[in-house]
Amino acid sequence: MAATSTRYILICSGKGGVGKTTLTANLGIALAKQGARTAVLDADFGLRNLDLLLGLENRIVYTAQEVLAETCRLEQALVKHKQEPNLALLPAGNPRMLEWLQPDDMRKISAMLGEHFDYVLIDAPAGIEGGFKNAMAAAREAIVVTTPEVSAVRDADRVIGLLNSEGVKPIQLVLNRVRPKMMANQEMLAVSDVTDILALPLLGLILEDEQVIVSTNRGEPLTLTGNSSPAGRAYTNVARRLQGEEVPIIDPSKERQGFRAKIGRLMQTKIF
Amino acid sequence: MELEPARGALLVPDESGRGSHWLVLPAASQTPLPALVQQAIDSGALLGDGQIEGRVLLDAGSWRLNLSQLGELQRILGERGLELVTICSSQPHTHVAAAGLGIVSQWPNSTAPASPAKPDSELQVHRGTLRSGDHLETAGSVLLLGDVNPGARISAAGHVLVWGRLRGIAHAGCQGDNTACIVALQLRPLQLRIAGAVARGPEGAPPAGFAEEARIVAGAIQIDPAQPVWPISD
């Protein structure tokens, strides 16, 4: 397939721990399930863990480092997912690689991946220093992940400024770890507060969900198991929107009622 | 800087001495920036007016430089033991990029000691939102078509006019003009400064649909509904 149609998407946030890697893993699986050939590139060389989330840690032989040094071919370094053959991971190299890695190296890697895949998802490290700039060099468009907290929104805003000055676009927003109850009680920033400041199109809204922690520890992304948890569905919807499908964004206030009603039903069936 | 190079960039010793040099970019060029700068350094070294080292002041003229271009420039200079300390540019984008790298930036002709008496009444228009970490600074008044987000700064020797939401830090009359004002469609800054006065922004929801204006009244900053007059006289 023509390399020009490949989409190189950076997944970044500025602040750490808001869910970049989780989104990358789930989105990668969801896109692959929808039939798109997808590569996920771990650009967090210092603290790599995308391989953990995908459950591929024990299958890594070569990394991006060997590909760049030309001691192995790209095909040898790519780790294909067992259940989802459309998805491949290019693992990050040794943390010491950070010292010599240049933006040009990242461009080279992403161009190589572009020849074989429809989507190249790049998991950026937290922060805005060298590692982030390297990751940014490999991307054409970006997804900024943030949570409804002032610090996360502030950092996301800074990152968007940097992406703008590099000409990366479009930039879309994923709002993660939304707690409908706290939002309804105005104890958390509302969705409109976040979109007001960041002024980006909302690609997805993901509810706080304990299943995410379970799936992370198991190394099985929620979108893989067909688990119909709220977060799993939201990740699948993000992938569908990315593919150009029109899927309505959930309304947190309605979702709360729906969730309660569901729990109510569940309890009824269990007790009686 | 009367020297106007035809094609290449030039390295000119700074008149104030102290071994620093001005790197003057040509008005227009087909050559990419890194090559231009390399050439300038190499030819400057060949001329042999002593060893070129230390601090470099960049006169970027009307070049629109982004963050990565400036970073690249900084790296090239760094390899030769040169440090980029100041950028002089007439492009707001270059100033924003310079602020992103923590480099001091100035507008053309502001190298002379600024006279606090009468700030330049010239108006700079900047299009686009200032995001967290950005800092836009102008020698005259500034009109921003966009928002100033929390964590961003906008400052001007004259008035600060924001056609959008002001939620960061604004400083009008930053060279001492007490009569400068700050106007925004929605005035909810973290902090306001006019000349030497500092005030925290108001809390609570702003009145819907009214632009607001901050000026110094009896030594303190006061916020009122904006007057339907253009604050800049001709």
Short mmCIF file of C-alpha atoms in Angstrom, two decimals:
data_model
loop_
_atom_site.label_atom_id
_atom_site.label_comp_id
_atom_site.label_asym_id
_atom_site.label_seq_id
_atom_site.Cartn_x
_atom_site.Cartn_y
_atom_site.Cartn_z
CA MET A 1 0.00 0.00 0.00
CA ALA A 2 1.14 3.54 -0.67
CA ALA A 3 3.09 4.96 2.24
CA THR A 4 1.41 8.34 1.80
CA SER A 5 -1.86 7.07 3.25
CA THR A 6 -0.19 6.03 6.50
CA ARG A 7 -1.24 8.06 9.53
CA TYR A 8 1.54 8.84 12.00
CA ILE A 9 -0.15 9.71 15.28
CA LEU A 10 1.68 10.94 18.38
CA ILE A 11 0.00 10.17 21.69
CA CYS A 12 1.18 12.68 24.27
CA SER A 13 0.10 14.57 27.38
CA GLY A 14 2.93 16.50 29.00
CA LYS A 15 2.02 15.27 32.47
CA GLY A 16 2.79 11.69 33.39
CA GLY A 17 0.29 9.09 34.53
CA VAL A 18 -2.73 10.41 32.66
CA GLY A 19 -3.02 7.37 30.39
CA LYS A 20 -0.88 7.80 27.26
CA THR A 21 0.43 4.26 27.20
CA THR A 22 -2.94 2.76 28.13
CA LEU A 23 -4.57 4.67 25.29
CA THR A 24 -1.83 3.63 22.85
CA ALA A 25 -2.24 -0.06 23.73
CA ASN A 26 -6.04 -0.04 23.63
CA LEU A 27 -6.25 2.08 20.51
CA GLY A 28 -3.69 -0.11 18.77
CA ILE A 29 -5.69 -3.27 19.50
CA ALA A 30 -9.01 -1.62 18.59
CA LEU A 31 -7.68 -0.34 15.24
CA ALA A 32 -6.16 -3.72 14.46
CA LYS A 33 -9.47 -5.42 15.27
CA GLN A 34 -11.19 -3.08 12.84
CA GLY A 35 -8.87 -4.35 10.15
CA ALA A 36 -6.25 -1.59 10.02
CA ARG A 37 -2.62 -2.66 9.95
CA THR A 38 -1.28 -0.91 13.02
CA ALA A 39 2.18 -0.44 14.49
CA VAL A 40 2.74 0.90 17.98
CA LEU A 41 6.10 2.53 18.57
CA ASP A 42 7.28 2.96 22.13
CA ALA A 43 9.11 6.30 22.13
CA ASP A 44 9.41 6.34 25.91
CA PHE A 45 12.95 5.00 25.91
CA GLY A 46 13.72 5.91 29.49
CA LEU A 47 10.72 4.24 31.11
CA ARG A 48 9.36 1.83 28.55
CA ASN A 49 6.26 -0.14 29.41
CA LEU A 50 4.06 -0.33 26.34
CA ASP A 51 5.28 -3.92 25.92
CA LEU A 52 3.99 -4.74 29.42
CA LEU A 53 0.51 -3.42 28.71
CA LEU A 54 0.29 -5.42 25.51
CA GLY A 55 1.61 -8.55 27.22
CA LEU A 56 4.53 -8.80 24.81
CA GLU A 57 7.43 -8.25 27.20
CA ASN A 58 8.78 -11.81 27.00
CA ARG A 59 8.73 -11.92 23.20
CA ILE A 60 11.07 -9.01 22.54
CA VAL A 61 14.33 -10.04 20.85
CA TYR A 62 15.46 -6.95 18.96
CA THR A 63 14.53 -3.29 19.54
CA ALA A 64 14.46 -0.01 17.64
CA GLN A 65 18.09 0.40 18.70
CA GLU A 66 19.25 -2.60 16.65
CA VAL A 67 17.13 -1.48 13.68
CA LEU A 68 18.81 1.93 13.71
CA ALA A 69 22.25 0.39 14.10
CA GLU A 70 21.32 -1.87 11.16
CA THR A 71 22.25 -4.99 13.06
CA CYS A 72 18.81 -6.41 12.32
CA ARG A 73 15.97 -5.88 9.86
CA LEU A 74 12.79 -4.05 10.85
CA GLU A 75 10.76 -7.25 10.38
CA GLN A 76 12.92 -9.02 12.97
CA ALA A 77 12.40 -6.33 15.60
CA LEU A 78 8.63 -6.02 15.15
CA VAL A 79 6.73 -8.11 17.70
CA LYS A 80 3.43 -9.32 16.29
CA HIS A 81 0.55 -9.65 18.74
CA LYS A 82 -0.58 -13.26 19.26
CA GLN A 83 -4.36 -12.76 19.15
CA GLU A 84 -4.37 -9.70 16.92
CA PRO A 85 -1.97 -10.26 14.00
CA ASN A 86 -2.76 -6.84 12.52
CA LEU A 87 -0.92 -5.23 15.44
CA ALA A 88 2.84 -5.05 15.82
CA LEU A 89 5.00 -3.42 18.47
CA LEU A 90 8.37 -1.86 17.82
CA PRO A 91 9.96 -1.90 21.27
CA ALA A 92 12.05 0.93 22.64
CA GLY A 93 15.74 0.27 23.00
CA ASN A 94 18.05 0.54 25.92
CA PRO A 95 17.51 3.64 28.11
CA ARG A 96 21.10 4.62 27.32
CA MET A 97 20.01 5.09 23.72
CA LEU A 98 18.44 8.39 24.79
CA GLU A 99 21.85 10.01 24.79
CA TRP A 100 22.48 9.63 21.09
CA LEU A 101 18.97 9.40 19.64
CA GLN A 102 18.16 12.33 17.36
CA PRO A 103 14.86 13.49 15.83
CA ASP A 104 16.17 12.28 12.46
CA ASP A 105 16.52 8.73 13.80
CA MET A 106 12.88 8.78 14.83
CA ARG A 107 11.86 10.10 11.42
CA LYS A 108 13.77 7.25 9.83
CA ILE A 109 12.07 4.63 12.00
CA SER A 110 8.57 5.98 11.41
CA ALA A 111 9.16 6.17 7.66
CA MET A 112 10.25 2.52 7.71
CA LEU A 113 7.11 1.55 9.61
CA GLY A 114 4.98 3.59 7.21
CA GLU A 115 5.86 1.22 4.38
CA HIS A 116 4.11 -1.68 6.09
CA PHE A 117 1.29 -0.16 8.15
CA ASP A 118 -1.83 2.00 7.88
CA TYR A 119 -1.42 3.47 11.37
CA VAL A 120 1.75 4.25 13.29
CA LEU A 121 0.93 5.13 16.89
CA ILE A 122 3.81 6.75 18.78
CA ASP A 123 3.69 6.59 22.56
CA ALA A 124 5.45 9.76 23.73
CA PRO A 125 7.24 10.05 27.07
CA ALA A 126 6.00 12.49 29.72
CA GLY A 127 7.62 15.91 29.78
CA ILE A 128 8.62 18.25 26.97
CA GLU A 129 12.36 17.59 26.82
CA GLY A 130 14.50 15.71 24.31
CA GLY A 131 12.55 12.46 24.44
CA PHE A 132 9.30 14.22 23.65
CA LYS A 133 10.89 16.23 20.84
CA ASN A 134 12.26 13.05 19.30
CA ALA A 135 8.83 11.45 19.45
CA MET A 136 7.22 14.57 17.97
CA ALA A 137 9.60 14.47 15.00
CA ALA A 138 8.21 11.10 13.95
CA ALA A 139 4.56 12.22 13.89
CA ARG A 140 2.28 14.11 11.52
CA GLU A 141 -0.81 14.35 13.73
CA ALA A 142 -1.36 14.07 17.46
CA ILE A 143 -3.76 12.96 20.15
CA VAL A 144 -3.37 14.85 23.42
CA VAL A 145 -4.52 12.91 26.48
CA THR A 146 -5.52 14.78 29.59
CA THR A 147 -7.55 14.26 32.75
CA PRO A 148 -9.98 16.78 34.25
CA GLU A 149 -7.37 18.21 36.62
CA VAL A 150 -5.83 21.67 36.45
CA SER A 151 -2.25 20.41 36.39
CA ALA A 152 -2.91 17.94 33.56
CA VAL A 153 -4.79 20.57 31.55
CA ARG A 154 -2.00 23.11 32.05
CA ASP A 155 0.64 20.66 30.85
CA ALA A 156 -1.52 19.61 27.90
CA ASP A 157 -1.84 23.26 26.93
CA ARG A 158 1.95 23.66 26.92
CA VAL A 159 2.34 20.55 24.79
CA ILE A 160 -0.29 21.79 22.30
CA GLY A 161 1.69 25.02 21.98
CA LEU A 162 4.81 23.02 21.10
CA LEU A 163 2.91 20.82 18.63
CA ASN A 164 1.49 23.94 16.97
CA SER A 165 4.92 25.49 16.56
CA GLU A 166 6.14 22.26 14.93
CA GLY A 167 3.20 22.24 12.53
CA VAL A 168 1.78 18.94 13.79
CA LYS A 169 -1.91 18.80 12.91
CA PRO A 170 -4.68 17.90 13.34
CA ILE A 171 -4.42 17.68 17.10
CA GLN A 172 -7.32 15.97 18.85
CA LEU A 173 -8.19 15.59 22.50
CA VAL A 174 -8.99 12.54 24.62
CA LEU A 175 -10.31 13.28 28.09
CA ASN A 176 -9.42 10.39 30.36
CA ARG A 177 -10.48 9.24 33.83
CA VAL A 178 -13.73 11.16 33.92
CA ARG A 179 -15.78 10.60 37.09
CA PRO A 180 -19.39 11.50 36.23
CA LYS A 181 -20.46 11.75 39.86
CA MET A 182 -17.72 14.24 40.79
CA MET A 183 -18.42 16.21 37.63
CA ALA A 184 -22.12 16.41 38.48
CA ASN A 185 -21.24 17.66 41.98
CA GLN A 186 -18.84 20.20 40.43
CA GLU A 187 -15.93 18.71 42.36
CA MET A 188 -14.04 18.11 39.11
CA LEU A 189 -13.45 20.26 36.02
CA ALA A 190 -16.34 19.91 33.60
CA VAL A 191 -15.78 18.69 30.05
CA SER A 192 -16.57 22.19 28.79
CA ASP A 193 -13.96 23.73 31.16
CA VAL A 194 -11.28 21.55 29.57
CA THR A 195 -12.35 22.05 25.94
CA ASP A 196 -12.70 25.81 26.58
CA ILE A 197 -9.05 26.13 27.52
CA LEU A 198 -7.53 23.65 25.10
CA ALA A 199 -9.82 24.52 22.16
CA LEU A 200 -9.38 21.14 20.47
CA PRO A 201 -11.94 18.77 18.95
CA LEU A 202 -12.86 16.04 21.43
CA LEU A 203 -11.99 12.62 20.04
CA GLY A 204 -13.11 10.68 23.06
CA LEU A 205 -14.19 10.75 26.66
CA ILE A 206 -13.15 7.83 28.82
CA LEU A 207 -14.72 7.11 32.20
CA GLU A 208 -12.71 6.17 35.26
CA ASP A 209 -12.82 2.39 35.31
CA GLU A 210 -11.22 -0.15 37.65
CA GLN A 211 -11.09 -2.65 34.81
CA VAL A 212 -8.26 -0.58 33.30
CA ILE A 213 -6.01 -1.43 36.24
CA VAL A 214 -6.93 -5.12 36.03
CA SER A 215 -6.24 -5.24 32.30
CA THR A 216 -2.94 -3.37 32.67
CA ASN A 217 -1.68 -5.84 35.25
CA ARG A 218 -2.71 -8.77 33.07
CA GLY A 219 -1.15 -7.36 29.92
CA GLU A 220 -4.45 -7.70 28.06
CA PRO A 221 -5.85 -4.37 26.84
CA LEU A 222 -9.59 -3.96 27.45
CA THR A 223 -10.32 -3.69 23.74
CA LEU A 224 -8.74 -7.12 23.16
CA THR A 225 -10.95 -9.23 25.40
CA GLY A 226 -14.23 -7.84 24.11
CA ASN A 227 -14.85 -6.76 27.70
CA SER A 228 -17.85 -4.44 27.64
CA SER A 229 -16.57 -2.23 30.47
CA PRO A 230 -17.22 1.53 30.05
CA ALA A 231 -13.55 2.30 29.35
CA GLY A 232 -13.22 -0.58 26.88
CA ARG A 233 -16.19 0.69 24.88
CA ALA A 234 -14.84 4.24 24.97
CA TYR A 235 -11.46 3.13 23.58
CA THR A 236 -13.18 1.23 20.76
CA ASN A 237 -15.20 4.35 19.97
CA VAL A 238 -12.05 6.47 19.83
CA ALA A 239 -10.67 4.06 17.23
CA ARG A 240 -13.90 4.22 15.21
CA ARG A 241 -13.89 8.03 15.24
CA LEU A 242 -10.24 7.99 14.18
CA GLN A 243 -11.28 5.87 11.19
CA GLY A 244 -13.79 8.54 10.24
CA GLU A 245 -16.94 6.94 11.63
CA GLU A 246 -19.51 9.21 13.31
CA VAL A 247 -19.96 7.96 16.87
CA PRO A 248 -21.63 10.26 19.41
CA ILE A 249 -19.55 11.21 22.47
CA ILE A 250 -21.12 9.97 25.70
CA ASP A 251 -22.67 12.51 28.04
CA PRO A 252 -21.15 11.98 31.52
CA SER A 253 -24.31 13.10 33.33
CA LYS A 254 -26.48 10.60 31.45
CA GLU A 255 -23.82 7.92 31.74
CA ARG A 256 -24.03 8.25 35.50
CA GLN A 257 -27.74 7.50 35.53
CA GLY A 258 -27.25 4.67 33.12
CA PHE A 259 -24.48 3.24 35.26
CA ARG A 260 -26.58 3.48 38.41
CA ALA A 261 -29.55 1.94 36.73
CA LYS A 262 -27.35 -0.88 35.52
CA ILE A 263 -26.00 -1.51 39.02
CA GLY A 264 -29.53 -1.39 40.33
CA ARG A 265 -30.59 -4.03 37.83
CA LEU A 266 -27.56 -6.13 38.58
CA MET A 267 -28.27 -6.07 42.33
CA GLN A 268 -31.89 -6.96 41.79
CA THR A 269 -31.04 -9.97 39.73
CA LYS A 270 -28.49 -11.14 42.26
CA ILE A 271 -30.59 -10.68 45.36
CA PHE A 272 -33.86 -11.99 44.08
CA MET B 1 23.48 47.46 11.68
CA GLU B 2 23.69 49.57 8.57
CA LEU B 3 25.28 46.59 6.88
CA GLU B 4 22.72 44.97 4.60
CA PRO B 5 24.12 41.73 3.20
CA ALA B 6 23.00 40.85 -0.30
CA ARG B 7 22.60 37.09 0.05
CA GLY B 8 24.45 35.49 2.91
CA ALA B 9 24.24 36.00 6.64
CA LEU B 10 26.86 38.21 8.33
CA LEU B 11 28.69 38.15 11.62
CA VAL B 12 29.28 41.68 12.88
CA PRO B 13 31.06 42.57 16.12
CA ASP B 14 28.66 44.15 18.60
CA GLU B 15 29.38 47.86 19.06
CA SER B 16 29.01 47.61 22.82
CA GLY B 17 32.11 45.38 22.72
CA ARG B 18 32.60 42.59 25.27
CA GLY B 19 33.45 40.20 22.43
CA SER B 20 29.85 39.46 21.42
CA HIS B 21 28.71 39.39 17.78
CA TRP B 22 25.56 40.17 15.87
CA LEU B 23 24.49 37.45 13.45
CA VAL B 24 22.52 39.31 10.78
CA LEU B 25 20.24 37.26 8.52
CA PRO B 26 19.57 38.49 4.98
CA ALA B 27 16.12 39.84 4.12
CA ALA B 28 15.36 36.84 1.94
CA SER B 29 17.29 33.76 0.91
CA GLN B 30 16.88 30.47 -0.93
CA THR B 31 19.52 28.83 1.24
CA PRO B 32 18.18 26.98 4.30
CA LEU B 33 18.92 28.61 7.62
CA PRO B 34 21.46 26.10 9.01
CA ALA B 35 23.62 26.41 5.86
CA LEU B 36 23.44 30.21 5.99
CA VAL B 37 24.61 30.26 9.56
CA GLN B 38 27.41 27.75 8.93
CA GLN B 39 28.63 29.93 6.04
CA ALA B 40 28.53 33.06 8.17
CA ILE B 41 30.54 31.43 10.93
CA ASP B 42 33.09 29.95 8.52
CA SER B 43 33.58 33.19 6.58
CA GLY B 44 33.73 35.20 9.80
CA ALA B 45 36.46 32.91 11.07
CA LEU B 46 38.35 33.31 7.76
CA LEU B 47 38.28 37.09 7.98
CA GLY B 48 40.32 36.55 11.08
CA ASP B 49 39.09 39.47 13.14
CA GLY B 50 40.19 37.58 16.18
CA GLN B 51 38.66 34.38 17.49
CA ILE B 52 34.88 34.37 17.31
CA GLU B 53 33.60 33.04 20.56
CA GLY B 54 31.22 33.81 23.35
CA ARG B 55 27.87 35.41 22.96
CA VAL B 56 25.85 35.82 19.77
CA LEU B 57 22.96 38.21 19.23
CA LEU B 58 20.74 37.17 16.33
CA ASP B 59 19.16 39.79 14.10
CA ALA B 60 16.45 37.68 12.46
CA GLY B 61 14.76 40.61 10.73
CA SER B 62 11.47 39.45 9.28
CA TRP B 63 12.35 35.73 9.36
CA ARG B 64 9.58 33.62 10.83
CA LEU B 65 11.44 31.07 12.90
CA ASN B 66 9.81 28.22 14.77
CA LEU B 67 10.96 26.38 17.82
CA SER B 68 12.81 23.62 15.99
CA GLN B 69 14.61 26.03 13.69
CA LEU B 70 15.80 28.09 16.65
CA GLY B 71 16.79 24.92 18.49
CA GLU B 72 18.82 23.80 15.46
CA LEU B 73 20.47 27.22 15.30
CA GLN B 74 21.31 27.06 18.99
CA ARG B 75 22.88 23.64 18.43
CA ILE B 76 25.00 24.78 15.47
CA LEU B 77 26.26 27.78 17.41
CA GLY B 78 26.84 25.61 20.46
CA GLU B 79 29.11 23.33 18.46
CA ARG B 80 31.36 26.34 17.75
CA GLY B 81 31.38 27.36 21.39
CA LEU B 82 28.95 30.20 20.72
CA GLU B 83 25.97 30.97 22.90
CA LEU B 84 22.79 32.48 21.50
CA VAL B 85 21.72 35.09 24.07
CA THR B 86 19.38 37.54 22.33
CA ILE B 87 17.11 37.53 19.31
CA CYS B 88 15.97 40.67 17.56
CA SER B 89 12.96 40.08 15.31
CA SER B 90 9.93 41.82 13.89
CA GLN B 91 7.90 38.60 13.82
CA PRO B 92 5.71 37.73 16.81
CA HIS B 93 6.07 34.01 15.97
CA THR B 94 9.83 34.22 16.40
CA HIS B 95 9.37 35.91 19.76
CA VAL B 96 7.04 33.16 20.94
CA ALA B 97 9.53 30.50 19.79
CA ALA B 98 12.41 32.34 21.51
CA ALA B 99 10.43 32.51 24.74
CA GLY B 100 9.87 28.77 24.43
CA LEU B 101 13.64 28.25 24.48
CA GLY B 102 14.18 30.82 27.23
CA ILE B 103 16.08 33.22 24.96
CA VAL B 104 15.66 36.96 25.46
CA SER B 105 13.93 38.51 22.46
CA GLN B 106 13.50 42.12 21.45
CA TRP B 107 11.82 44.14 18.72
CA PRO B 108 13.94 46.08 16.21
CA ASN B 109 15.25 49.46 17.47
CA SER B 110 14.49 48.64 21.08
CA THR B 111 18.22 48.17 21.73
CA ALA B 112 18.54 51.84 22.59
CA PRO B 113 17.68 52.56 26.24
CA ALA B 114 13.89 52.71 26.35
CA SER B 115 12.43 56.07 27.25
CA PRO B 116 9.67 55.50 29.76
CA ALA B 117 8.05 58.80 28.82
CA LYS B 118 6.21 57.84 25.66
CA PRO B 119 5.97 54.23 24.58
CA ASP B 120 5.81 53.45 20.91
CA SER B 121 2.17 53.86 19.93
CA GLU B 122 2.59 51.35 17.13
CA LEU B 123 0.16 48.44 17.36
CA GLN B 124 1.30 44.84 16.96
CA VAL B 125 -1.40 42.39 15.97
CA HIS B 126 -0.86 38.77 16.88
CA ARG B 127 -3.21 36.09 15.66
CA GLY B 128 -3.61 32.88 17.63
CA THR B 129 -3.96 31.65 21.17
CA LEU B 130 -1.10 31.99 23.65
CA ARG B 131 -0.79 28.67 25.41
CA SER B 132 0.77 27.82 28.75
CA GLY B 133 4.48 28.75 28.74
CA ASP B 134 4.22 31.21 25.84
CA HIS B 135 5.24 34.81 26.42
CA LEU B 136 4.41 37.55 23.93
CA GLU B 137 6.15 40.87 24.50
CA THR B 138 5.89 43.96 22.32
CA ALA B 139 7.47 47.40 22.26
CA GLY B 140 4.22 49.20 21.45
CA SER B 141 0.64 48.16 22.14
CA VAL B 142 -0.54 44.66 21.36
CA LEU B 143 -3.81 43.34 19.99
CA LEU B 144 -4.19 39.60 20.41
CA LEU B 145 -6.80 37.84 18.32
CA GLY B 146 -7.19 34.75 20.46
CA ASP B 147 -7.08 33.66 24.08
CA VAL B 148 -4.35 33.98 26.69
CA ASN B 149 -4.50 30.65 28.49
CA PRO B 150 -3.56 30.06 32.13
CA GLY B 151 0.23 29.95 32.41
CA ALA B 152 0.83 32.19 29.39
CA ARG B 153 2.03 35.81 29.59
CA ILE B 154 1.36 38.83 27.42
CA SER B 155 3.17 42.10 28.00
CA ALA B 156 3.49 45.39 26.16
CA ALA B 157 5.03 48.80 26.71
CA GLY B 158 1.62 50.21 25.73
CA HIS B 159 -1.88 48.76 25.99
CA VAL B 160 -2.79 45.09 26.03
CA LEU B 161 -5.95 44.33 24.06
CA VAL B 162 -7.24 40.76 23.95
CA TRP B 163 -9.98 39.83 21.54
CA GLY B 164 -10.73 36.66 23.46
CA ARG B 165 -10.39 35.31 26.96
CA LEU B 166 -7.57 36.56 29.16
CA ARG B 167 -6.80 33.86 31.73
CA GLY B 168 -3.04 34.11 32.04
CA ILE B 169 -0.85 37.00 33.16
CA ALA B 170 -1.07 40.40 31.45
CA HIS B 171 1.33 43.31 31.89
CA ALA B 172 0.52 46.64 30.25
CA GLY B 173 2.89 49.60 30.35
CA CYS B 174 5.78 47.30 31.23
CA GLN B 175 8.28 50.16 30.72
CA GLY B 176 6.51 52.37 33.22
CA ASP B 177 3.50 53.85 31.43
CA ASN B 178 0.85 54.36 34.13
CA THR B 179 -1.85 55.26 31.63
CA ALA B 180 -1.75 51.91 29.85
CA CYS B 181 -4.81 49.70 30.08
CA ILE B 182 -5.72 46.04 29.65
CA VAL B 183 -8.91 45.21 27.77
CA ALA B 184 -10.33 41.75 27.15
CA LEU B 185 -13.61 40.26 26.04
CA GLN B 186 -13.41 38.10 29.14
CA LEU B 187 -11.08 39.43 31.80
CA ARG B 188 -10.28 36.59 34.20
CA PRO B 189 -6.49 36.74 34.49
CA LEU B 190 -4.39 35.02 37.12
CA GLN B 191 -2.63 38.31 37.65
CA LEU B 192 -2.76 41.81 36.21
CA ARG B 193 0.13 44.26 36.08
CA ILE B 194 0.06 47.83 34.88
CA ALA B 195 3.42 49.63 35.06
CA GLY B 196 4.55 48.91 38.65
CA ALA B 197 1.14 47.95 40.09
CA VAL B 198 0.19 44.31 40.58
CA ALA B 199 -3.27 42.86 41.24
CA ARG B 200 -4.71 39.39 41.42
CA GLY B 201 -7.46 38.64 38.95
CA PRO B 202 -11.11 38.78 40.03
CA GLU B 203 -12.76 35.57 41.17
CA GLY B 204 -16.19 34.30 40.25
CA ALA B 205 -17.95 34.26 36.91
CA PRO B 206 -17.51 37.23 34.61
CA PRO B 207 -20.51 39.27 33.47
CA ALA B 208 -21.70 37.64 30.28
CA GLY B 209 -21.22 39.53 27.07
CA PHE B 210 -19.37 42.57 28.43
CA ALA B 211 -15.78 43.35 27.65
CA GLU B 212 -13.86 44.63 30.66
CA GLU B 213 -11.03 47.05 31.07
CA ALA B 214 -8.38 47.43 33.77
CA ARG B 215 -6.55 50.72 34.44
CA ILE B 216 -4.79 52.44 37.27
CA VAL B 217 -7.16 54.61 39.32
CA ALA B 218 -5.66 56.36 42.36
CA GLY B 219 -2.60 54.11 42.38
CA ALA B 220 -4.49 50.81 42.28
CA ILE B 221 -5.71 48.64 39.44
CA GLN B 222 -9.44 48.87 38.91
CA ILE B 223 -11.66 46.86 36.57
CA ASP B 224 -14.68 48.42 34.85
CA PRO B 225 -16.83 47.61 31.85
CA ALA B 226 -14.78 48.55 28.79
CA GLN B 227 -15.45 51.94 27.19
CA PRO B 228 -16.58 51.76 23.58
CA VAL B 229 -13.58 53.81 22.47
CA TRP B 230 -10.31 52.77 20.89
CA PRO B 231 -7.65 53.36 23.55
CA ILE B 232 -4.90 54.07 21.04
CA SER B 233 -4.71 57.61 19.73
CA ASP B 234 -3.18 58.36 16.33
#
